[in-house]
Amino acid sequence: MQGSTPSGILRCWMIGAVMALAPSCLAALETTLTAPGAPKELVERLEETSSVATAENRGLDTPLEILSAALSDYRTLVQILYDEGYFSPVVSIKLDGQEAAELSSLSVPSQINRAVITIETGPTFKFGTATIQPLAPNTELPEQFAPGKLATTGAIQEAASAGVQGWRDAGHAKASVAGQKVIARHAQAQLDAQINLDPDRRLTFGRMFIDGDTDVRHRSIEKIAGFPSGEVYSPAQIQKVGTRLRRTGTFNVVSLQERETANPDGTLDFDATFEDLPKRRLTFGVELASRDGVDVTATWTHRNMFRRAERLRFEAAVRNIGGAEDIDGRIGLRLDQPDRLGPDDATFWSTLLERRNTENYDVTVASLAYGARRTFSDQLYAEASAGFQWSDADDAYGNGRKFRYFILPFRSEWDKRDSKISATRGFYLDSQVMPFVGFSGSDTGLRLYFDGRAYTSFGTAGNLVLAGRVQLGSVIGPPADGVTPDFLFFSGGAGTVRGQPFESLGIPVGTGTAGGKSFLGFSGEVRGRVTESLSLVGFYDYGIVDTSSFVGSGAEDHAGAGIGVRYDLGGFGPLRLDLAVPVQGDTGDGLQFYIGIGQAF
């Protein structure tokens, strides 16, 4: 080699080696996918799933990566076709004219510029036979898994899962698929599917072993959980145990895992793993009304204070900041104790100190109560308590009036809404019944209050929502002047009739206004979504207050109507702005506005 030197040869060899080792960079890979006769939705799904068709988005830019993607696509695309009922497909993936399956990863082309995917789906198959055995009583199989129905791998998988779940629901925790036989008869375009199940033996619950980083005492966890040791195994029971523990608000993670093998005596043990939430939580809320000013609320929650999963909640509110009346507020404290009674029961202590300054009355209230709460489901609970309430009031009936009561409040809440912060369907019912026994000269009676709400979206997926609300209140027994004013009923304001001043409707007494012994309120809203985050609302509110325990024909009434805007803040609920005016009655005039977070009801 004339003119060559050892150093020149070495330099050329190094340049060649670097070029050989450097990955080849591609221009944009040109890809096409065709499936003659296939539905448009199927073609789109194939294109979205194919690694080759989405190579650029996946960052695949070397020949080896493109080849690997093509080889994996054969299985991926065929599986999608099986899922749609095509059991005789032909899939071709050509890279620069060569079938990818015939290329070797040891001799990859230096460059790949074009990928052509051609799919012949063949006919759709139907089930010839579709059997699964043995089945537990009352097992419901998917309708699609039956002779004559479109045959898909999804239908087979769903049938197998339903069969296993049927046995598990019957107490056979270790039921499984023993085997399956699937035969494609291409000439008839039919698929014969046979699934064999192994129920295994029926088991009972054994013990729950507690693990994980939790500060809650194990005895309290066991009391709250109500683990059903000795009962026949049931997945629903395990779900209920988990729900009871999560309901305490103490745990961030609750995991109940059944052990792989049962005990020789036919019992099945579970491992329970926990992770605690932070012990303290602080929240704030603000609401603004044109006449009533700003209301500020705050809550402070301490979880697991005494290591028994209890929850101490401190609530404070300051109201009428900048409003027409003097500033007032409340301080409340509640301690929930979930491990004192049974697994679905809890006890609680509550105390309240409140000052209310309104146009019609001023009252200072203090109360102390002890009670129990029963949770029937995630949607329904009831609680009852016994305690004392002291009230000192100045109102239309006189100043310095004192009321002393032994109270027995009962409350139930049934919540079937699809969302607590912005419901589009379902209903909500809050029922309150409170007998009160007067002492130190106070009268005895009964106070009732009901709040019912219903929602429907007319099948529009929440784009158009009709919401309605009915409120009903009554005081039975003593005369109106023999009851503390905070037991009586007024109407007007954001919680009853928008467009009318807060608690502006009552019963005329001399030159003042007192609360009525009965109240009936109606509210209706039409909510229409304009964009994903923005909604417009039209509403009408109507309220009646009467002197008797039940609303009659001669009762005082008023109404308000207006429009509103909602801006969705995600998990916080919608930001609400309502503009309302009086449309009936003489308790107010002019525009009222309300700003807050969450729907009006």
JSON list of N, CA, C and O in Angstrom, two decimals, residues 556-594:
[
{"chain": "A", "resi": 556, "resn": "GLU", "atom": "N", "xyz": [-96.86, 33.74, 55.56]},
{"chain": "A", "resi": 556, "resn": "GLU", "atom": "CA", "xyz": [-96.02, 34.72, 54.89]},
{"chain": "A", "resi": 556, "resn": "GLU", "atom": "C", "xyz": [-95.09, 34.01, 53.90]},
{"chain": "A", "resi": 556, "resn": "GLU", "atom": "O", "xyz": [-94.52, 32.96, 54.22]},
{"chain": "A", "resi": 557, "resn": "ASP", "atom": "N", "xyz": [-94.92, 34.61, 52.70]},
{"chain": "A", "resi": 557, "resn": "ASP", "atom": "CA", "xyz": [-94.04, 33.97, 51.73]},
{"chain": "A", "resi": 557, "resn": "ASP", "atom": "C", "xyz": [-93.26, 35.01, 50.94]},
{"chain": "A", "resi": 557, "resn": "ASP", "atom": "O", "xyz": [-93.58, 36.20, 50.94]},
{"chain": "A", "resi": 558, "resn": "HIS", "atom": "N", "xyz": [-92.21, 34.57, 50.29]},
{"chain": "A", "resi": 558, "resn": "HIS", "atom": "CA", "xyz": [-91.43, 35.41, 49.38]},
{"chain": "A", "resi": 558, "resn": "HIS", "atom": "C", "xyz": [-90.65, 34.50, 48.43]},
{"chain": "A", "resi": 558, "resn": "HIS", "atom": "O", "xyz": [-90.57, 33.28, 48.62]},
{"chain": "A", "resi": 559, "resn": "ALA", "atom": "N", "xyz": [-90.06, 35.09, 47.38]},
{"chain": "A", "resi": 559, "resn": "ALA", "atom": "CA", "xyz": [-89.34, 34.31, 46.38]},
{"chain": "A", "resi": 559, "resn": "ALA", "atom": "C", "xyz": [-88.24, 35.15, 45.77]},
{"chain": "A", "resi": 559, "resn": "ALA", "atom": "O", "xyz": [-88.25, 36.39, 45.84]},
{"chain": "A", "resi": 560, "resn": "GLY", "atom": "N", "xyz": [-87.29, 34.49, 45.19]},
{"chain": "A", "resi": 560, "resn": "GLY", "atom": "CA", "xyz": [-86.19, 35.15, 44.49]},
{"chain": "A", "resi": 560, "resn": "GLY", "atom": "C", "xyz": [-85.76, 34.30, 43.31]},
{"chain": "A", "resi": 560, "resn": "GLY", "atom": "O", "xyz": [-85.98, 33.09, 43.28]},
{"chain": "A", "resi": 561, "resn": "ALA", "atom": "N", "xyz": [-85.16, 34.93, 42.32]},
{"chain": "A", "resi": 561, "resn": "ALA", "atom": "CA", "xyz": [-84.70, 34.22, 41.13]},
{"chain": "A", "resi": 561, "resn": "ALA", "atom": "C", "xyz": [-83.45, 34.90, 40.61]},
{"chain": "A", "resi": 561, "resn": "ALA", "atom": "O", "xyz": [-83.18, 36.07, 40.92]},
{"chain": "A", "resi": 562, "resn": "GLY", "atom": "N", "xyz": [-82.72, 34.17, 39.79]},
{"chain": "A", "resi": 562, "resn": "GLY", "atom": "CA", "xyz": [-81.50, 34.77, 39.25]},
{"chain": "A", "resi": 562, "resn": "GLY", "atom": "C", "xyz": [-80.74, 33.83, 38.36]},
{"chain": "A", "resi": 562, "resn": "GLY", "atom": "O", "xyz": [-81.23, 32.76, 37.97]},
{"chain": "A", "resi": 563, "resn": "ILE", "atom": "N", "xyz": [-79.53, 34.23, 38.05]},
{"chain": "A", "resi": 563, "resn": "ILE", "atom": "CA", "xyz": [-78.63, 33.44, 37.21]},
{"chain": "A", "resi": 563, "resn": "ILE", "atom": "C", "xyz": [-77.30, 33.29, 37.94]},
{"chain": "A", "resi": 563, "resn": "ILE", "atom": "O", "xyz": [-76.97, 34.07, 38.84]},
{"chain": "A", "resi": 564, "resn": "GLY", "atom": "N", "xyz": [-76.55, 32.28, 37.54]},
{"chain": "A", "resi": 564, "resn": "GLY", "atom": "CA", "xyz": [-75.27, 32.05, 38.18]},
{"chain": "A", "resi": 564, "resn": "GLY", "atom": "C", "xyz": [-74.26, 31.49, 37.20]},
{"chain": "A", "resi": 564, "resn": "GLY", "atom": "O", "xyz": [-74.59, 31.03, 36.11]},
{"chain": "A", "resi": 565, "resn": "VAL", "atom": "N", "xyz": [-73.02, 31.54, 37.62]},
{"chain": "A", "resi": 565, "resn": "VAL", "atom": "CA", "xyz": [-71.90, 31.00, 36.85]},
{"chain": "A", "resi": 565, "resn": "VAL", "atom": "C", "xyz": [-71.13, 30.04, 37.75]},
{"chain": "A", "resi": 565, "resn": "VAL", "atom": "O", "xyz": [-70.93, 30.31, 38.94]},
{"chain": "A", "resi": 566, "resn": "ARG", "atom": "N", "xyz": [-70.73, 28.90, 37.19]},
{"chain": "A", "resi": 566, "resn": "ARG", "atom": "CA", "xyz": [-69.92, 27.93, 37.92]},
{"chain": "A", "resi": 566, "resn": "ARG", "atom": "C", "xyz": [-68.63, 27.68, 37.13]},
{"chain": "A", "resi": 566, "resn": "ARG", "atom": "O", "xyz": [-68.68, 27.42, 35.92]},
{"chain": "A", "resi": 567, "resn": "TYR", "atom": "N", "xyz": [-67.49, 27.72, 37.84]},
{"chain": "A", "resi": 567, "resn": "TYR", "atom": "CA", "xyz": [-66.21, 27.40, 37.20]},
{"chain": "A", "resi": 567, "resn": "TYR", "atom": "C", "xyz": [-65.60, 26.24, 37.97]},
{"chain": "A", "resi": 567, "resn": "TYR", "atom": "O", "xyz": [-65.32, 26.34, 39.16]},
{"chain": "A", "resi": 568, "resn": "ASP", "atom": "N", "xyz": [-65.42, 25.14, 37.29]},
{"chain": "A", "resi": 568, "resn": "ASP", "atom": "CA", "xyz": [-64.97, 23.90, 37.94]},
{"chain": "A", "resi": 568, "resn": "ASP", "atom": "C", "xyz": [-63.52, 24.03, 38.40]},
{"chain": "A", "resi": 568, "resn": "ASP", "atom": "O", "xyz": [-62.62, 24.32, 37.61]},
{"chain": "A", "resi": 569, "resn": "LEU", "atom": "N", "xyz": [-63.30, 23.79, 39.69]},
{"chain": "A", "resi": 569, "resn": "LEU", "atom": "CA", "xyz": [-61.96, 23.82, 40.28]},
{"chain": "A", "resi": 569, "resn": "LEU", "atom": "C", "xyz": [-61.42, 22.42, 40.53]},
{"chain": "A", "resi": 569, "resn": "LEU", "atom": "O", "xyz": [-60.50, 22.25, 41.33]},
{"chain": "A", "resi": 570, "resn": "GLY", "atom": "N", "xyz": [-61.97, 21.43, 39.86]},
{"chain": "A", "resi": 570, "resn": "GLY", "atom": "CA", "xyz": [-61.51, 20.06, 40.04]},
{"chain": "A", "resi": 570, "resn": "GLY", "atom": "C", "xyz": [-62.03, 19.47, 41.33]},
{"chain": "A", "resi": 570, "resn": "GLY", "atom": "O", "xyz": [-63.22, 19.53, 41.63]},
{"chain": "A", "resi": 571, "resn": "GLY", "atom": "N", "xyz": [-61.12, 18.92, 42.14]},
{"chain": "A", "resi": 571, "resn": "GLY", "atom": "CA", "xyz": [-61.52, 18.25, 43.37]},
{"chain": "A", "resi": 571, "resn": "GLY", "atom": "C", "xyz": [-62.10, 19.17, 44.42]},
{"chain": "A", "resi": 571, "resn": "GLY", "atom": "O", "xyz": [-62.72, 18.70, 45.39]},
{"chain": "A", "resi": 572, "resn": "PHE", "atom": "N", "xyz": [-61.94, 20.48, 44.27]},
{"chain": "A", "resi": 572, "resn": "PHE", "atom": "CA", "xyz": [-62.49, 21.41, 45.25]},
{"chain": "A", "resi": 572, "resn": "PHE", "atom": "C", "xyz": [-63.96, 21.73, 44.97]},
{"chain": "A", "resi": 572, "resn": "PHE", "atom": "O", "xyz": [-64.62, 22.36, 45.78]},
{"chain": "A", "resi": 573, "resn": "GLY", "atom": "N", "xyz": [-64.46, 21.34, 43.81]},
{"chain": "A", "resi": 573, "resn": "GLY", "atom": "CA", "xyz": [-65.81, 21.68, 43.43]},
{"chain": "A", "resi": 573, "resn": "GLY", "atom": "C", "xyz": [-65.82, 22.95, 42.60]},
{"chain": "A", "resi": 573, "resn": "GLY", "atom": "O", "xyz": [-64.79, 23.58, 42.36]},
{"chain": "A", "resi": 574, "resn": "PRO", "atom": "N", "xyz": [-67.00, 23.41, 42.18]},
{"chain": "A", "resi": 574, "resn": "PRO", "atom": "CA", "xyz": [-67.08, 24.61, 41.34]},
{"chain": "A", "resi": 574, "resn": "PRO", "atom": "C", "xyz": [-67.01, 25.90, 42.17]},
{"chain": "A", "resi": 574, "resn": "PRO", "atom": "O", "xyz": [-67.53, 25.97, 43.28]},
{"chain": "A", "resi": 575, "resn": "LEU", "atom": "N", "xyz": [-66.36, 26.90, 41.60]},
{"chain": "A", "resi": 575, "resn": "LEU", "atom": "CA", "xyz": [-66.42, 28.25, 42.15]},
{"chain": "A", "resi": 575, "resn": "LEU", "atom": "C", "xyz": [-67.77, 28.84, 41.73]},
{"chain": "A", "resi": 575, "resn": "LEU", "atom": "O", "xyz": [-68.11, 28.83, 40.55]},
{"chain": "A", "resi": 576, "resn": "ARG", "atom": "N", "xyz": [-68.54, 29.34, 42.70]},
{"chain": "A", "resi": 576, "resn": "ARG", "atom": "CA", "xyz": [-69.93, 29.73, 42.46]},
{"chain": "A", "resi": 576, "resn": "ARG", "atom": "C", "xyz": [-70.12, 31.24, 42.56]},
{"chain": "A", "resi": 576, "resn": "ARG", "atom": "O", "xyz": [-69.67, 31.86, 43.52]},
{"chain": "A", "resi": 577, "resn": "LEU", "atom": "N", "xyz": [-70.79, 31.81, 41.57]},
{"chain": "A", "resi": 577, "resn": "LEU", "atom": "CA", "xyz": [-71.24, 33.20, 41.62]},
{"chain": "A", "resi": 577, "resn": "LEU", "atom": "C", "xyz": [-72.71, 33.22, 41.24]},
{"chain": "A", "resi": 577, "resn": "LEU", "atom": "O", "xyz": [-73.08, 32.81, 40.14]},
{"chain": "A", "resi": 578, "resn": "ASP", "atom": "N", "xyz": [-73.56, 33.68, 42.16]},
{"chain": "A", "resi": 578, "resn": "ASP", "atom": "CA", "xyz": [-74.99, 33.79, 41.90]},
{"chain": "A", "resi": 578, "resn": "ASP", "atom": "C", "xyz": [-75.42, 35.24, 42.01]},
{"chain": "A", "resi": 578, "resn": "ASP", "atom": "O", "xyz": [-75.04, 35.95, 42.97]},
{"chain": "A", "resi": 579, "resn": "LEU", "atom": "N", "xyz": [-76.22, 35.70, 41.07]},
{"chain": "A", "resi": 579, "resn": "LEU", "atom": "CA", "xyz": [-76.84, 37.03, 41.09]},
{"chain": "A", "resi": 579, "resn": "LEU", "atom": "C", "xyz": [-78.35, 36.82, 41.15]},
{"chain": "A", "resi": 579, "resn": "LEU", "atom": "O", "xyz": [-78.91, 36.11, 40.31]},
{"chain": "A", "resi": 580, "resn": "ALA", "atom": "N", "xyz": [-78.99, 37.41, 42.15]},
{"chain": "A", "resi": 580, "resn": "ALA", "atom": "CA", "xyz": [-80.42, 37.15, 42.35]},
{"chain": "A", "resi": 580, "resn": "ALA", "atom": "C", "xyz": [-81.15, 38.43, 42.74]},
{"chain": "A", "resi": 580, "resn": "ALA", "atom": "O", "xyz": [-80.58, 39.35, 43.34]},
{"chain": "A", "resi": 581, "resn": "VAL", "atom": "N", "xyz": [-82.45, 38.46, 42.42]},
{"chain": "A", "resi": 581, "resn": "VAL", "atom": "CA", "xyz": [-83.31, 39.59, 42.77]},
{"chain": "A", "resi": 581, "resn": "VAL", "atom": "C", "xyz": [-84.62, 39.05, 43.35]},
{"chain": "A", "resi": 581, "resn": "VAL", "atom": "O", "xyz": [-85.02, 37.92, 43.05]},
{"chain": "A", "resi": 582, "resn": "PRO", "atom": "N", "xyz": [-85.32, 39.83, 44.17]},
{"chain": "A", "resi": 582, "resn": "PRO", "atom": "CA", "xyz": [-86.63, 39.40, 44.68]},
{"chain": "A", "resi": 582, "resn": "PRO", "atom": "C", "xyz": [-87.65, 39.38, 43.53]},
{"chain": "A", "resi": 582, "resn": "PRO", "atom": "O", "xyz": [-87.63, 40.25, 42.66]},
{"chain": "A", "resi": 583, "resn": "VAL", "atom": "N", "xyz": [-88.51, 38.40, 43.53]},
{"chain": "A", "resi": 583, "resn": "VAL", "atom": "CA", "xyz": [-89.58, 38.34, 42.54]},
{"chain": "A", "resi": 583, "resn": "VAL", "atom": "C", "xyz": [-90.96, 38.23, 43.20]},
{"chain": "A", "resi": 583, "resn": "VAL", "atom": "O", "xyz": [-91.97, 38.28, 42.52]},
{"chain": "A", "resi": 584, "resn": "GLN", "atom": "N", "xyz": [-90.98, 38.11, 44.53]},
{"chain": "A", "resi": 584, "resn": "GLN", "atom": "CA", "xyz": [-92.26, 38.03, 45.26]},
{"chain": "A", "resi": 584, "resn": "GLN", "atom": "C", "xyz": [-92.00, 38.37, 46.71]},
{"chain": "A", "resi": 584, "resn": "GLN", "atom": "O", "xyz": [-90.97, 38.02, 47.28]},
{"chain": "A", "resi": 585, "resn": "GLY", "atom": "N", "xyz": [-92.95, 39.06, 47.34]},
{"chain": "A", "resi": 585, "resn": "GLY", "atom": "CA", "xyz": [-92.81, 39.45, 48.74]},
{"chain": "A", "resi": 585, "resn": "GLY", "atom": "C", "xyz": [-92.23, 40.84, 48.88]},
{"chain": "A", "resi": 585, "resn": "GLY", "atom": "O", "xyz": [-91.72, 41.45, 47.93]},
{"chain": "A", "resi": 586, "resn": "ASP", "atom": "N", "xyz": [-92.25, 41.37, 50.12]},
{"chain": "A", "resi": 586, "resn": "ASP", "atom": "CA", "xyz": [-91.78, 42.73, 50.37]},
{"chain": "A", "resi": 586, "resn": "ASP", "atom": "C", "xyz": [-90.63, 42.76, 51.37]},
{"chain": "A", "resi": 586, "resn": "ASP", "atom": "O", "xyz": [-90.42, 43.75, 52.06]},
{"chain": "A", "resi": 587, "resn": "THR", "atom": "N", "xyz": [-89.87, 41.66, 51.46]},
{"chain": "A", "resi": 587, "resn": "THR", "atom": "CA", "xyz": [-88.78, 41.60, 52.44]},
{"chain": "A", "resi": 587, "resn": "THR", "atom": "C", "xyz": [-87.46, 42.12, 51.90]},
{"chain": "A", "resi": 587, "resn": "THR", "atom": "O", "xyz": [-86.49, 42.23, 52.65]},
{"chain": "A", "resi": 588, "resn": "GLY", "atom": "N", "xyz": [-87.37, 42.41, 50.63]},
{"chain": "A", "resi": 588, "resn": "GLY", "atom": "CA", "xyz": [-86.11, 42.90, 50.09]},
{"chain": "A", "resi": 588, "resn": "GLY", "atom": "C", "xyz": [-86.29, 43.53, 48.74]},
{"chain": "A", "resi": 588, "resn": "GLY", "atom": "O", "xyz": [-87.33, 43.38, 48.09]},
{"chain": "A", "resi": 589, "resn": "ASP", "atom": "N", "xyz": [-85.28, 44.28, 48.30]},
{"chain": "A", "resi": 589, "resn": "ASP", "atom": "CA", "xyz": [-85.30, 44.84, 46.96]},
{"chain": "A", "resi": 589, "resn": "ASP", "atom": "C", "xyz": [-83.84, 44.98, 46.49]},
{"chain": "A", "resi": 589, "resn": "ASP", "atom": "O", "xyz": [-82.92, 45.01, 47.29]},
{"chain": "A", "resi": 590, "resn": "GLY", "atom": "N", "xyz": [-83.67, 45.05, 45.19]},
{"chain": "A", "resi": 590, "resn": "GLY", "atom": "CA", "xyz": [-82.34, 45.21, 44.65]},
{"chain": "A", "resi": 590, "resn": "GLY", "atom": "C", "xyz": [-81.63, 43.88, 44.45]},
{"chain": "A", "resi": 590, "resn": "GLY", "atom": "O", "xyz": [-82.10, 42.80, 44.83]},
{"chain": "A", "resi": 591, "resn": "LEU", "atom": "N", "xyz": [-80.45, 43.98, 43.83]},
{"chain": "A", "resi": 591, "resn": "LEU", "atom": "CA", "xyz": [-79.66, 42.81, 43.47]},
{"chain": "A", "resi": 591, "resn": "LEU", "atom": "C", "xyz": [-78.87, 42.28, 44.66]},
{"chain": "A", "resi": 591, "resn": "LEU", "atom": "O", "xyz": [-78.29, 43.04, 45.44]},
{"chain": "A", "resi": 592, "resn": "GLN", "atom": "N", "xyz": [-78.87, 40.97, 44.82]},
{"chain": "A", "resi": 592, "resn": "GLN", "atom": "CA", "xyz": [-78.05, 40.29, 45.82]},
{"chain": "A", "resi": 592, "resn": "GLN", "atom": "C", "xyz": [-77.07, 39.38, 45.08]},
{"chain": "A", "resi": 592, "resn": "GLN", "atom": "O", "xyz": [-77.43, 38.77, 44.07]},
{"chain": "A", "resi": 593, "resn": "PHE", "atom": "N", "xyz": [-75.84, 39.28, 45.59]},
{"chain": "A", "resi": 593, "resn": "PHE", "atom": "CA", "xyz": [-74.91, 38.34, 44.96]},
{"chain": "A", "resi": 593, "resn": "PHE", "atom": "C", "xyz": [-74.27, 37.45, 46.03]},
{"chain": "A", "resi": 593, "resn": "PHE", "atom": "O", "xyz": [-74.15, 37.82, 47.19]},
{"chain": "A", "resi": 594, "resn": "TYR", "atom": "N", "xyz": [-73.88, 36.26, 45.59]},
{"chain": "A", "resi": 594, "resn": "TYR", "atom": "CA", "xyz": [-73.33, 35.25, 46.49]},
{"chain": "A", "resi": 594, "resn": "TYR", "atom": "C", "xyz": [-72.13, 34.59, 45.81]},
{"chain": "A", "resi": 594, "resn": "TYR", "atom": "O", "xyz": [-72.22, 34.18, 44.65]}
]
